[in-house]
JSON list of C-alpha atoms in Angstrom, two decimals:
[
{"chain": "A", "resi": 225, "resn": "GLY", "atom": "CA", "xyz": [27.23, 27.90, 11.04]},
{"chain": "A", "resi": 226, "resn": "ALA", "atom": "CA", "xyz": [25.61, 30.00, 8.24]},
{"chain": "A", "resi": 227, "resn": "GLY", "atom": "CA", "xyz": [26.16, 29.03, 4.58]},
{"chain": "A", "resi": 228, "resn": "VAL", "atom": "CA", "xyz": [26.31, 31.19, 1.37]},
{"chain": "A", "resi": 229, "resn": "SER", "atom": "CA", "xyz": [23.66, 33.62, 1.25]},
{"chain": "A", "resi": 230, "resn": "GLN", "atom": "CA", "xyz": [22.30, 35.67, -1.57]},
{"chain": "A", "resi": 231, "resn": "THR", "atom": "CA", "xyz": [19.71, 38.29, -2.08]},
{"chain": "A", "resi": 232, "resn": "PRO", "atom": "CA", "xyz": [17.50, 38.84, -3.32]},
{"chain": "A", "resi": 233, "resn": "SER", "atom": "CA", "xyz": [16.22, 35.45, -4.12]},
{"chain": "A", "resi": 234, "resn": "ASN", "atom": "CA", "xyz": [14.06, 36.42, -6.94]},
{"chain": "A", "resi": 235, "resn": "LYS", "atom": "CA", "xyz": [14.48, 39.65, -8.96]},
{"chain": "A", "resi": 236, "resn": "VAL", "atom": "CA", "xyz": [12.07, 40.80, -11.67]},
{"chain": "A", "resi": 237, "resn": "THR", "atom": "CA", "xyz": [13.05, 43.52, -13.65]},
{"chain": "A", "resi": 238, "resn": "GLU", "atom": "CA", "xyz": [12.39, 45.50, -16.97]},
{"chain": "A", "resi": 239, "resn": "LYS", "atom": "CA", "xyz": [14.52, 45.48, -20.11]},
{"chain": "A", "resi": 240, "resn": "GLY", "atom": "CA", "xyz": [17.16, 48.10, -20.00]},
{"chain": "A", "resi": 241, "resn": "LYS", "atom": "CA", "xyz": [17.20, 48.59, -16.26]},
{"chain": "A", "resi": 242, "resn": "TYR", "atom": "CA", "xyz": [19.96, 47.98, -14.11]},
{"chain": "A", "resi": 243, "resn": "VAL", "atom": "CA", "xyz": [20.37, 45.17, -11.32]},
{"chain": "A", "resi": 244, "resn": "GLU", "atom": "CA", "xyz": [22.56, 44.31, -8.35]},
{"chain": "A", "resi": 245, "resn": "LEU", "atom": "CA", "xyz": [22.82, 40.83, -7.01]},
{"chain": "A", "resi": 246, "resn": "ARG", "atom": "CA", "xyz": [24.52, 40.30, -3.54]},
{"chain": "A", "resi": 247, "resn": "CYS", "atom": "CA", "xyz": [26.45, 37.54, -2.24]},
{"chain": "A", "resi": 248, "resn": "ASP", "atom": "CA", "xyz": [27.48, 36.59, 1.49]},
{"chain": "A", "resi": 249, "resn": "PRO", "atom": "CA", "xyz": [29.90, 33.98, 1.44]},
{"chain": "A", "resi": 250, "resn": "ILE", "atom": "CA", "xyz": [31.06, 31.76, 4.24]},
{"chain": "A", "resi": 251, "resn": "SER", "atom": "CA", "xyz": [33.08, 33.68, 6.63]},
{"chain": "A", "resi": 252, "resn": "GLY", "atom": "CA", "xyz": [36.89, 33.19, 6.10]},
{"chain": "A", "resi": 253, "resn": "HIS", "atom": "CA", "xyz": [36.59, 31.89, 2.68]},
{"chain": "A", "resi": 254, "resn": "THR", "atom": "CA", "xyz": [38.81, 34.02, 0.70]},
{"chain": "A", "resi": 255, "resn": "ALA", "atom": "CA", "xyz": [37.81, 32.64, -2.98]},
{"chain": "A", "resi": 256, "resn": "LEU", "atom": "CA", "xyz": [34.38, 33.69, -4.18]},
{"chain": "A", "resi": 257, "resn": "TYR", "atom": "CA", "xyz": [32.85, 32.45, -7.52]},
{"chain": "A", "resi": 258, "resn": "TRP", "atom": "CA", "xyz": [29.90, 33.83, -9.40]},
{"chain": "A", "resi": 259, "resn": "TYR", "atom": "CA", "xyz": [28.09, 31.61, -12.06]},
{"chain": "A", "resi": 260, "resn": "ARG", "atom": "CA", "xyz": [25.04, 31.76, -14.18]},
{"chain": "A", "resi": 261, "resn": "GLN", "atom": "CA", "xyz": [22.80, 28.73, -14.70]},
{"chain": "A", "resi": 262, "resn": "SER", "atom": "CA", "xyz": [20.13, 28.54, -17.47]},
{"chain": "A", "resi": 263, "resn": "LEU", "atom": "CA", "xyz": [17.42, 25.88, -17.46]},
{"chain": "A", "resi": 264, "resn": "GLY", "atom": "CA", "xyz": [18.81, 22.62, -18.28]},
{"chain": "A", "resi": 265, "resn": "GLN", "atom": "CA", "xyz": [22.59, 23.79, -18.29]},
{"chain": "A", "resi": 266, "resn": "GLY", "atom": "CA", "xyz": [25.46, 23.38, -15.92]},
{"chain": "A", "resi": 267, "resn": "PRO", "atom": "CA", "xyz": [26.53, 26.63, -13.96]},
{"chain": "A", "resi": 268, "resn": "GLU", "atom": "CA", "xyz": [28.50, 28.88, -16.38]},
{"chain": "A", "resi": 269, "resn": "PHE", "atom": "CA", "xyz": [31.71, 30.26, -14.85]},
{"chain": "A", "resi": 270, "resn": "LEU", "atom": "CA", "xyz": [31.34, 34.44, -14.63]},
{"chain": "A", "resi": 271, "resn": "ILE", "atom": "CA", "xyz": [34.09, 35.61, -12.49]},
{"chain": "A", "resi": 272, "resn": "TYR", "atom": "CA", "xyz": [36.47, 34.64, -9.59]},
{"chain": "A", "resi": 273, "resn": "PHE", "atom": "CA", "xyz": [37.89, 36.58, -6.58]},
{"chain": "A", "resi": 274, "resn": "GLN", "atom": "CA", "xyz": [40.34, 35.81, -4.46]},
{"chain": "A", "resi": 275, "resn": "GLY", "atom": "CA", "xyz": [40.56, 38.04, -1.82]},
{"chain": "A", "resi": 276, "resn": "THR", "atom": "CA", "xyz": [39.29, 41.63, -3.02]},
{"chain": "A", "resi": 277, "resn": "GLY", "atom": "CA", "xyz": [40.80, 41.09, -6.50]},
{"chain": "A", "resi": 278, "resn": "ALA", "atom": "CA", "xyz": [39.19, 39.78, -9.46]},
{"chain": "A", "resi": 279, "resn": "ALA", "atom": "CA", "xyz": [41.63, 36.80, -10.34]},
{"chain": "A", "resi": 280, "resn": "ASP", "atom": "CA", "xyz": [39.89, 35.77, -13.52]},
{"chain": "A", "resi": 281, "resn": "ASP", "atom": "CA", "xyz": [36.93, 37.89, -15.13]},
{"chain": "A", "resi": 282, "resn": "SER", "atom": "CA", "xyz": [37.03, 35.82, -18.32]},
{"chain": "A", "resi": 283, "resn": "GLY", "atom": "CA", "xyz": [33.60, 34.80, -18.01]},
{"chain": "A", "resi": 284, "resn": "LEU", "atom": "CA", "xyz": [31.63, 38.12, -17.86]},
{"chain": "A", "resi": 285, "resn": "PRO", "atom": "CA", "xyz": [30.06, 38.13, -21.28]},
{"chain": "A", "resi": 286, "resn": "ASN", "atom": "CA", "xyz": [30.20, 41.92, -21.79]},
{"chain": "A", "resi": 287, "resn": "ASP", "atom": "CA", "xyz": [30.97, 44.97, -20.30]},
{"chain": "A", "resi": 288, "resn": "ARG", "atom": "CA", "xyz": [27.25, 45.54, -19.10]},
{"chain": "A", "resi": 289, "resn": "PHE", "atom": "CA", "xyz": [28.59, 42.83, -16.32]},
{"chain": "A", "resi": 290, "resn": "PHE", "atom": "CA", "xyz": [30.66, 43.67, -13.46]},
{"chain": "A", "resi": 291, "resn": "ALA", "atom": "CA", "xyz": [31.40, 42.61, -9.94]},
{"chain": "A", "resi": 292, "resn": "VAL", "atom": "CA", "xyz": [33.26, 43.91, -7.03]},
{"chain": "A", "resi": 293, "resn": "ARG", "atom": "CA", "xyz": [34.30, 42.62, -3.66]},
{"chain": "A", "resi": 294, "resn": "PRO", "atom": "CA", "xyz": [35.66, 45.74, -1.75]},
{"chain": "A", "resi": 295, "resn": "GLU", "atom": "CA", "xyz": [36.57, 43.90, 1.66]},
{"chain": "A", "resi": 296, "resn": "GLY", "atom": "CA", "xyz": [37.12, 40.58, 0.62]},
{"chain": "A", "resi": 297, "resn": "SER", "atom": "CA", "xyz": [34.10, 39.14, 1.87]},
{"chain": "A", "resi": 298, "resn": "VAL", "atom": "CA", "xyz": [30.52, 40.43, 0.27]},
{"chain": "A", "resi": 299, "resn": "SER", "atom": "CA", "xyz": [30.14, 40.62, -3.42]},
{"chain": "A", "resi": 300, "resn": "THR", "atom": "CA", "xyz": [28.17, 42.57, -6.08]},
{"chain": "A", "resi": 301, "resn": "LEU", "atom": "CA", "xyz": [27.31, 41.31, -9.49]},
{"chain": "A", "resi": 302, "resn": "LYS", "atom": "CA", "xyz": [26.02, 44.55, -11.19]},
{"chain": "A", "resi": 303, "resn": "ILE", "atom": "CA", "xyz": [24.48, 44.30, -14.52]},
{"chain": "A", "resi": 304, "resn": "GLN", "atom": "CA", "xyz": [23.64, 47.43, -16.64]},
{"chain": "A", "resi": 305, "resn": "ARG", "atom": "CA", "xyz": [21.15, 47.77, -19.10]},
{"chain": "A", "resi": 306, "resn": "THR", "atom": "CA", "xyz": [19.57, 44.44, -18.70]},
{"chain": "A", "resi": 307, "resn": "GLU", "atom": "CA", "xyz": [18.32, 42.38, -21.48]},
{"chain": "A", "resi": 308, "resn": "ARG", "atom": "CA", "xyz": [16.04, 39.45, -21.69]},
{"chain": "A", "resi": 309, "resn": "GLY", "atom": "CA", "xyz": [18.71, 37.01, -22.33]},
{"chain": "A", "resi": 310, "resn": "ASP", "atom": "CA", "xyz": [20.27, 37.85, -19.04]},
{"chain": "A", "resi": 311, "resn": "SER", "atom": "CA", "xyz": [17.47, 35.76, -17.48]},
{"chain": "A", "resi": 312, "resn": "ALA", "atom": "CA", "xyz": [18.91, 32.91, -15.57]},
{"chain": "A", "resi": 313, "resn": "VAL", "atom": "CA", "xyz": [19.63, 31.99, -12.09]},
{"chain": "A", "resi": 314, "resn": "TYR", "atom": "CA", "xyz": [22.69, 33.73, -10.68]},
{"chain": "A", "resi": 315, "resn": "LEU", "atom": "CA", "xyz": [24.80, 31.44, -8.36]},
{"chain": "A", "resi": 316, "resn": "CYS", "atom": "CA", "xyz": [27.74, 32.46, -6.02]},
{"chain": "A", "resi": 317, "resn": "ALA", "atom": "CA", "xyz": [29.96, 30.10, -4.35]},
{"chain": "A", "resi": 318, "resn": "SER", "atom": "CA", "xyz": [32.90, 30.50, -1.91]},
{"chain": "A", "resi": 319, "resn": "SER", "atom": "CA", "xyz": [35.46, 28.06, -0.98]},
{"chain": "A", "resi": 320, "resn": "PHE", "atom": "CA", "xyz": [38.68, 28.47, 1.54]},
{"chain": "A", "resi": 321, "resn": "GLY", "atom": "CA", "xyz": [41.50, 28.83, -1.04]},
{"chain": "A", "resi": 322, "resn": "GLY", "atom": "CA", "xyz": [40.97, 28.66, -4.60]},
{"chain": "A", "resi": 323, "resn": "ARG", "atom": "CA", "xyz": [40.73, 25.18, -5.76]},
{"chain": "A", "resi": 324, "resn": "ASN", "atom": "CA", "xyz": [38.95, 23.40, -3.09]},
{"chain": "A", "resi": 325, "resn": "GLU", "atom": "CA", "xyz": [35.31, 22.53, -2.21]},
{"chain": "A", "resi": 326, "resn": "GLN", "atom": "CA", "xyz": [32.83, 25.13, -3.25]},
{"chain": "A", "resi": 327, "resn": "PHE", "atom": "CA", "xyz": [29.89, 25.92, -1.21]},
{"chain": "A", "resi": 328, "resn": "PHE", "atom": "CA", "xyz": [27.16, 27.36, -3.39]},
{"chain": "A", "resi": 329, "resn": "GLY", "atom": "CA", "xyz": [24.41, 29.78, -2.30]},
{"chain": "A", "resi": 330, "resn": "PRO", "atom": "CA", "xyz": [20.67, 29.25, -3.16]},
{"chain": "A", "resi": 331, "resn": "GLY", "atom": "CA", "xyz": [21.08, 31.48, -6.01]},
{"chain": "A", "resi": 332, "resn": "THR", "atom": "CA", "xyz": [19.24, 34.73, -7.18]},
{"chain": "A", "resi": 333, "resn": "ARG", "atom": "CA", "xyz": [16.74, 34.03, -10.10]},
{"chain": "A", "resi": 334, "resn": "LEU", "atom": "CA", "xyz": [16.65, 36.99, -12.48]},
{"chain": "A", "resi": 335, "resn": "THR", "atom": "CA", "xyz": [13.90, 37.82, -14.79]},
{"chain": "A", "resi": 336, "resn": "VAL", "atom": "CA", "xyz": [14.07, 40.26, -17.58]},
{"chain": "A", "resi": 337, "resn": "LEU", "atom": "CA", "xyz": [10.81, 41.20, -19.07]},
{"chain": "B", "resi": 91, "resn": "GLY", "atom": "CA", "xyz": [37.80, 27.19, -25.57]},
{"chain": "B", "resi": 92, "resn": "GLN", "atom": "CA", "xyz": [38.10, 24.64, -22.65]},
{"chain": "B", "resi": 93, "resn": "GLN", "atom": "CA", "xyz": [35.28, 22.26, -22.37]},
{"chain": "B", "resi": 94, "resn": "VAL", "atom": "CA", "xyz": [33.84, 19.22, -20.92]},
{"chain": "B", "resi": 95, "resn": "MET", "atom": "CA", "xyz": [31.76, 16.86, -22.18]},
{"chain": "B", "resi": 96, "resn": "GLN", "atom": "CA", "xyz": [29.04, 14.89, -19.85]},
{"chain": "B", "resi": 97, "resn": "ILE", "atom": "CA", "xyz": [26.92, 11.86, -21.02]},
{"chain": "B", "resi": 98, "resn": "PRO", "atom": "CA", "xyz": [24.41, 10.65, -20.68]},
{"chain": "B", "resi": 99, "resn": "GLN", "atom": "CA", "xyz": [22.14, 13.95, -20.40]},
{"chain": "B", "resi": 100, "resn": "TYR", "atom": "CA", "xyz": [19.50, 11.70, -18.88]},
{"chain": "B", "resi": 101, "resn": "GLN", "atom": "CA", "xyz": [19.15, 8.58, -17.30]},
{"chain": "B", "resi": 102, "resn": "HIS", "atom": "CA", "xyz": [15.82, 7.06, -16.03]},
{"chain": "B", "resi": 103, "resn": "VAL", "atom": "CA", "xyz": [16.29, 3.58, -13.66]},
{"chain": "B", "resi": 104, "resn": "GLN", "atom": "CA", "xyz": [14.40, 1.58, -11.68]},
{"chain": "B", "resi": 105, "resn": "GLU", "atom": "CA", "xyz": [15.28, 1.95, -7.85]},
{"chain": "B", "resi": 106, "resn": "GLY", "atom": "CA", "xyz": [17.81, -0.64, -7.18]},
{"chain": "B", "resi": 107, "resn": "GLU", "atom": "CA", "xyz": [19.37, -0.39, -10.53]},
{"chain": "B", "resi": 108, "resn": "ASP", "atom": "CA", "xyz": [22.90, 0.91, -10.97]},
{"chain": "B", "resi": 109, "resn": "PHE", "atom": "CA", "xyz": [23.73, 4.35, -12.58]},
{"chain": "B", "resi": 110, "resn": "THR", "atom": "CA", "xyz": [26.90, 5.88, -14.19]},
{"chain": "B", "resi": 111, "resn": "THR", "atom": "CA", "xyz": [27.91, 9.24, -15.72]},
{"chain": "B", "resi": 112, "resn": "TYR", "atom": "CA", "xyz": [30.60, 10.16, -17.47]},
{"chain": "B", "resi": 113, "resn": "CYS", "atom": "CA", "xyz": [32.92, 13.30, -17.95]},
{"chain": "B", "resi": 114, "resn": "ASN", "atom": "CA", "xyz": [35.50, 13.93, -20.84]},
{"chain": "B", "resi": 115, "resn": "SER", "atom": "CA", "xyz": [37.93, 16.44, -21.60]},
{"chain": "B", "resi": 116, "resn": "SER", "atom": "CA", "xyz": [40.19, 16.99, -24.69]},
{"chain": "B", "resi": 117, "resn": "THR", "atom": "CA", "xyz": [42.95, 18.32, -22.38]},
{"chain": "B", "resi": 118, "resn": "THR", "atom": "CA", "xyz": [44.49, 17.18, -19.18]},
{"chain": "B", "resi": 119, "resn": "LEU", "atom": "CA", "xyz": [43.08, 18.24, -16.10]},
{"chain": "B", "resi": 120, "resn": "SER", "atom": "CA", "xyz": [44.61, 19.26, -12.88]},
{"chain": "B", "resi": 121, "resn": "ASN", "atom": "CA", "xyz": [41.66, 18.12, -10.70]},
{"chain": "B", "resi": 122, "resn": "ILE", "atom": "CA", "xyz": [37.88, 17.30, -11.00]},
{"chain": "B", "resi": 123, "resn": "GLN", "atom": "CA", "xyz": [35.20, 17.85, -8.95]},
{"chain": "B", "resi": 124, "resn": "TRP", "atom": "CA", "xyz": [31.57, 16.13, -8.71]},
{"chain": "B", "resi": 125, "resn": "TYR", "atom": "CA", "xyz": [28.42, 18.08, -7.71]},
{"chain": "B", "resi": 126, "resn": "LYS", "atom": "CA", "xyz": [24.68, 16.90, -7.09]},
{"chain": "B", "resi": 127, "resn": "GLN", "atom": "CA", "xyz": [21.93, 19.41, -7.43]},
{"chain": "B", "resi": 128, "resn": "ARG", "atom": "CA", "xyz": [18.42, 18.47, -6.47]},
{"chain": "B", "resi": 129, "resn": "PRO", "atom": "CA", "xyz": [15.39, 19.66, -8.34]},
{"chain": "B", "resi": 130, "resn": "GLY", "atom": "CA", "xyz": [15.03, 23.33, -7.49]},
{"chain": "B", "resi": 131, "resn": "GLY", "atom": "CA", "xyz": [18.13, 23.45, -5.56]},
{"chain": "B", "resi": 132, "resn": "HIS", "atom": "CA", "xyz": [21.90, 24.47, -5.70]},
{"chain": "B", "resi": 133, "resn": "PRO", "atom": "CA", "xyz": [24.98, 22.34, -6.57]},
{"chain": "B", "resi": 134, "resn": "VAL", "atom": "CA", "xyz": [26.23, 20.52, -3.45]},
{"chain": "B", "resi": 135, "resn": "PHE", "atom": "CA", "xyz": [29.81, 19.06, -3.44]},
{"chain": "B", "resi": 136, "resn": "LEU", "atom": "CA", "xyz": [30.54, 15.60, -3.41]},
{"chain": "B", "resi": 137, "resn": "ILE", "atom": "CA", "xyz": [33.97, 14.80, -4.03]},
{"chain": "B", "resi": 138, "resn": "GLN", "atom": "CA", "xyz": [37.26, 15.89, -5.53]},
{"chain": "B", "resi": 139, "resn": "LEU", "atom": "CA", "xyz": [39.44, 14.03, -7.65]},
{"chain": "B", "resi": 140, "resn": "VAL", "atom": "CA", "xyz": [43.15, 14.92, -7.69]},
{"chain": "B", "resi": 141, "resn": "LYS", "atom": "CA", "xyz": [45.69, 12.10, -8.52]},
{"chain": "B", "resi": 142, "resn": "SER", "atom": "CA", "xyz": [45.90, 10.13, -11.81]},
{"chain": "B", "resi": 143, "resn": "GLY", "atom": "CA", "xyz": [43.69, 6.74, -11.54]},
{"chain": "B", "resi": 144, "resn": "GLU", "atom": "CA", "xyz": [42.40, 7.84, -8.31]},
{"chain": "B", "resi": 145, "resn": "VAL", "atom": "CA", "xyz": [39.19, 6.19, -6.95]},
{"chain": "B", "resi": 146, "resn": "LYS", "atom": "CA", "xyz": [37.24, 7.34, -4.19]},
{"chain": "B", "resi": 147, "resn": "LYS", "atom": "CA", "xyz": [33.99, 5.68, -2.62]},
{"chain": "B", "resi": 148, "resn": "GLN", "atom": "CA", "xyz": [31.23, 7.25, -0.44]},
{"chain": "B", "resi": 149, "resn": "LYS", "atom": "CA", "xyz": [28.87, 4.56, 0.50]},
{"chain": "B", "resi": 150, "resn": "ARG", "atom": "CA", "xyz": [27.18, 3.72, -2.80]},
{"chain": "B", "resi": 151, "resn": "LEU", "atom": "CA", "xyz": [28.95, 6.31, -4.74]},
{"chain": "B", "resi": 152, "resn": "THR", "atom": "CA", "xyz": [32.21, 5.22, -6.47]},
{"chain": "B", "resi": 153, "resn": "PHE", "atom": "CA", "xyz": [34.22, 8.09, -8.27]},
{"chain": "B", "resi": 154, "resn": "GLN", "atom": "CA", "xyz": [37.09, 7.32, -10.76]},
{"chain": "B", "resi": 155, "resn": "PHE", "atom": "CA", "xyz": [39.85, 9.60, -12.49]},
{"chain": "B", "resi": 156, "resn": "GLY", "atom": "CA", "xyz": [41.20, 8.49, -15.37]},
{"chain": "B", "resi": 157, "resn": "GLU", "atom": "CA", "xyz": [44.85, 7.63, -15.82]},
{"chain": "B", "resi": 158, "resn": "ALA", "atom": "CA", "xyz": [45.40, 10.23, -18.28]},
{"chain": "B", "resi": 159, "resn": "LYS", "atom": "CA", "xyz": [43.43, 12.56, -16.09]},
{"chain": "B", "resi": 160, "resn": "LYS", "atom": "CA", "xyz": [41.15, 13.51, -19.14]},
{"chain": "B", "resi": 161, "resn": "ASN", "atom": "CA", "xyz": [37.88, 11.69, -17.85]},
{"chain": "B", "resi": 162, "resn": "SER", "atom": "CA", "xyz": [36.14, 10.93, -14.76]},
{"chain": "B", "resi": 163, "resn": "SER", "atom": "CA", "xyz": [33.31, 8.99, -13.67]},
{"chain": "B", "resi": 164, "resn": "LEU", "atom": "CA", "xyz": [30.43, 8.55, -11.21]},
{"chain": "B", "resi": 165, "resn": "HIS", "atom": "CA", "xyz": [28.75, 5.31, -10.52]},
{"chain": "B", "resi": 166, "resn": "ILE", "atom": "CA", "xyz": [26.01, 4.79, -8.14]},
{"chain": "B", "resi": 167, "resn": "THR", "atom": "CA", "xyz": [25.14, 1.10, -6.89]},
{"chain": "B", "resi": 168, "resn": "ALA", "atom": "CA", "xyz": [21.88, 0.16, -6.28]},
{"chain": "B", "resi": 169, "resn": "THR", "atom": "CA", "xyz": [20.19, 3.67, -6.74]},
{"chain": "B", "resi": 170, "resn": "GLN", "atom": "CA", "xyz": [17.35, 4.97, -4.40]},
{"chain": "B", "resi": 171, "resn": "THR", "atom": "CA", "xyz": [14.80, 7.58, -4.76]},
{"chain": "B", "resi": 172, "resn": "THR", "atom": "CA", "xyz": [16.72, 10.06, -2.71]},
{"chain": "B", "resi": 173, "resn": "ASP", "atom": "CA", "xyz": [19.65, 9.94, -5.46]},
{"chain": "B", "resi": 174, "resn": "VAL", "atom": "CA", "xyz": [17.44, 11.81, -7.82]},
{"chain": "B", "resi": 175, "resn": "GLY", "atom": "CA", "xyz": [19.03, 14.90, -9.25]},
{"chain": "B", "resi": 176, "resn": "THR", "atom": "CA", "xyz": [21.49, 16.24, -11.75]},
{"chain": "B", "resi": 177, "resn": "TYR", "atom": "CA", "xyz": [24.97, 15.21, -11.27]},
{"chain": "B", "resi": 178, "resn": "PHE", "atom": "CA", "xyz": [27.54, 17.71, -12.62]},
{"chain": "B", "resi": 179, "resn": "CYS", "atom": "CA", "xyz": [31.23, 17.53, -12.97]},
{"chain": "B", "resi": 180, "resn": "ALA", "atom": "CA", "xyz": [33.48, 20.41, -12.78]},
{"chain": "B", "resi": 181, "resn": "ALA", "atom": "CA", "xyz": [36.84, 20.51, -14.33]},
{"chain": "B", "resi": 182, "resn": "ASP", "atom": "CA", "xyz": [39.58, 22.78, -13.18]},
{"chain": "B", "resi": 183, "resn": "PHE", "atom": "CA", "xyz": [41.29, 24.67, -16.21]},
{"chain": "B", "resi": 184, "resn": "ASN", "atom": "CA", "xyz": [42.30, 27.34, -13.62]},
{"chain": "B", "resi": 185, "resn": "LYS", "atom": "CA", "xyz": [38.77, 27.99, -13.24]},
{"chain": "B", "resi": 186, "resn": "PHE", "atom": "CA", "xyz": [35.94, 25.76, -13.04]},
{"chain": "B", "resi": 187, "resn": "TYR", "atom": "CA", "xyz": [34.08, 24.52, -16.37]},
{"chain": "B", "resi": 188, "resn": "PHE", "atom": "CA", "xyz": [30.89, 22.65, -15.38]},
{"chain": "B", "resi": 189, "resn": "GLY", "atom": "CA", "xyz": [29.81, 19.80, -17.87]},
{"chain": "B", "resi": 190, "resn": "SER", "atom": "CA", "xyz": [26.10, 20.14, -18.78]},
{"chain": "B", "resi": 191, "resn": "GLY", "atom": "CA", "xyz": [24.99, 17.53, -16.40]},
{"chain": "B", "resi": 192, "resn": "THR", "atom": "CA", "xyz": [23.17, 14.07, -16.40]},
{"chain": "B", "resi": 193, "resn": "LYS", "atom": "CA", "xyz": [19.93, 14.44, -14.96]},
{"chain": "B", "resi": 194, "resn": "LEU", "atom": "CA", "xyz": [18.88, 10.94, -12.84]},
{"chain": "B", "resi": 195, "resn": "ASN", "atom": "CA", "xyz": [15.43, 10.28, -11.93]},
{"chain": "B", "resi": 196, "resn": "VAL", "atom": "CA", "xyz": [14.71, 6.51, -10.36]},
{"chain": "B", "resi": 197, "resn": "LYS", "atom": "CA", "xyz": [11.43, 4.92, -10.21]},
{"chain": "B", "resi": 198, "resn": "PRO", "atom": "CA", "xyz": [10.36, 3.56, -7.03]}
]
């Protein structure tokens, strides 16, 4: 079956621009996570959805970051007024239930010039 | 905040040698997961440990969860070149905190 997919795979933008990153989880997975991974580091938690609601958004670094999951499936991570420090690989993962095996997507590599 | 320390940061071994990575927390964990990330790839789930003192094996990989549920280890016996990658622990503090990973390089 299809795994977690993320689009785009690469995004290059200019400082100050707005970007949207999309995640398509595995069908039937109720939990969805967004992480950010910088080179040489482990994934850094951003936000966790259980169904349509954000169960925990404490990892979002500031109010420029926002994520939605309106129908409990696809999720979009939105970043306003991008900064060079936002450059990283953004990973999405889904799981069946909140504390089970996480299936990761291939990630979106965001580069802010 | 919550933190997990993972050591060592790097490990270079000759093929056939053993490898161990350790994950430590200052607080008790409800469970811990282990992932492997190949160069250029994304994390792939290996195992989840839940019970105090739990030991699980997957072929040449042995995973342990400490009695106090504050530490965990992953041991690979007789490494192969296919084991190359970065191994992460992910601690459950109601959300998952990943360690910084141990990058394993295996020389053939």
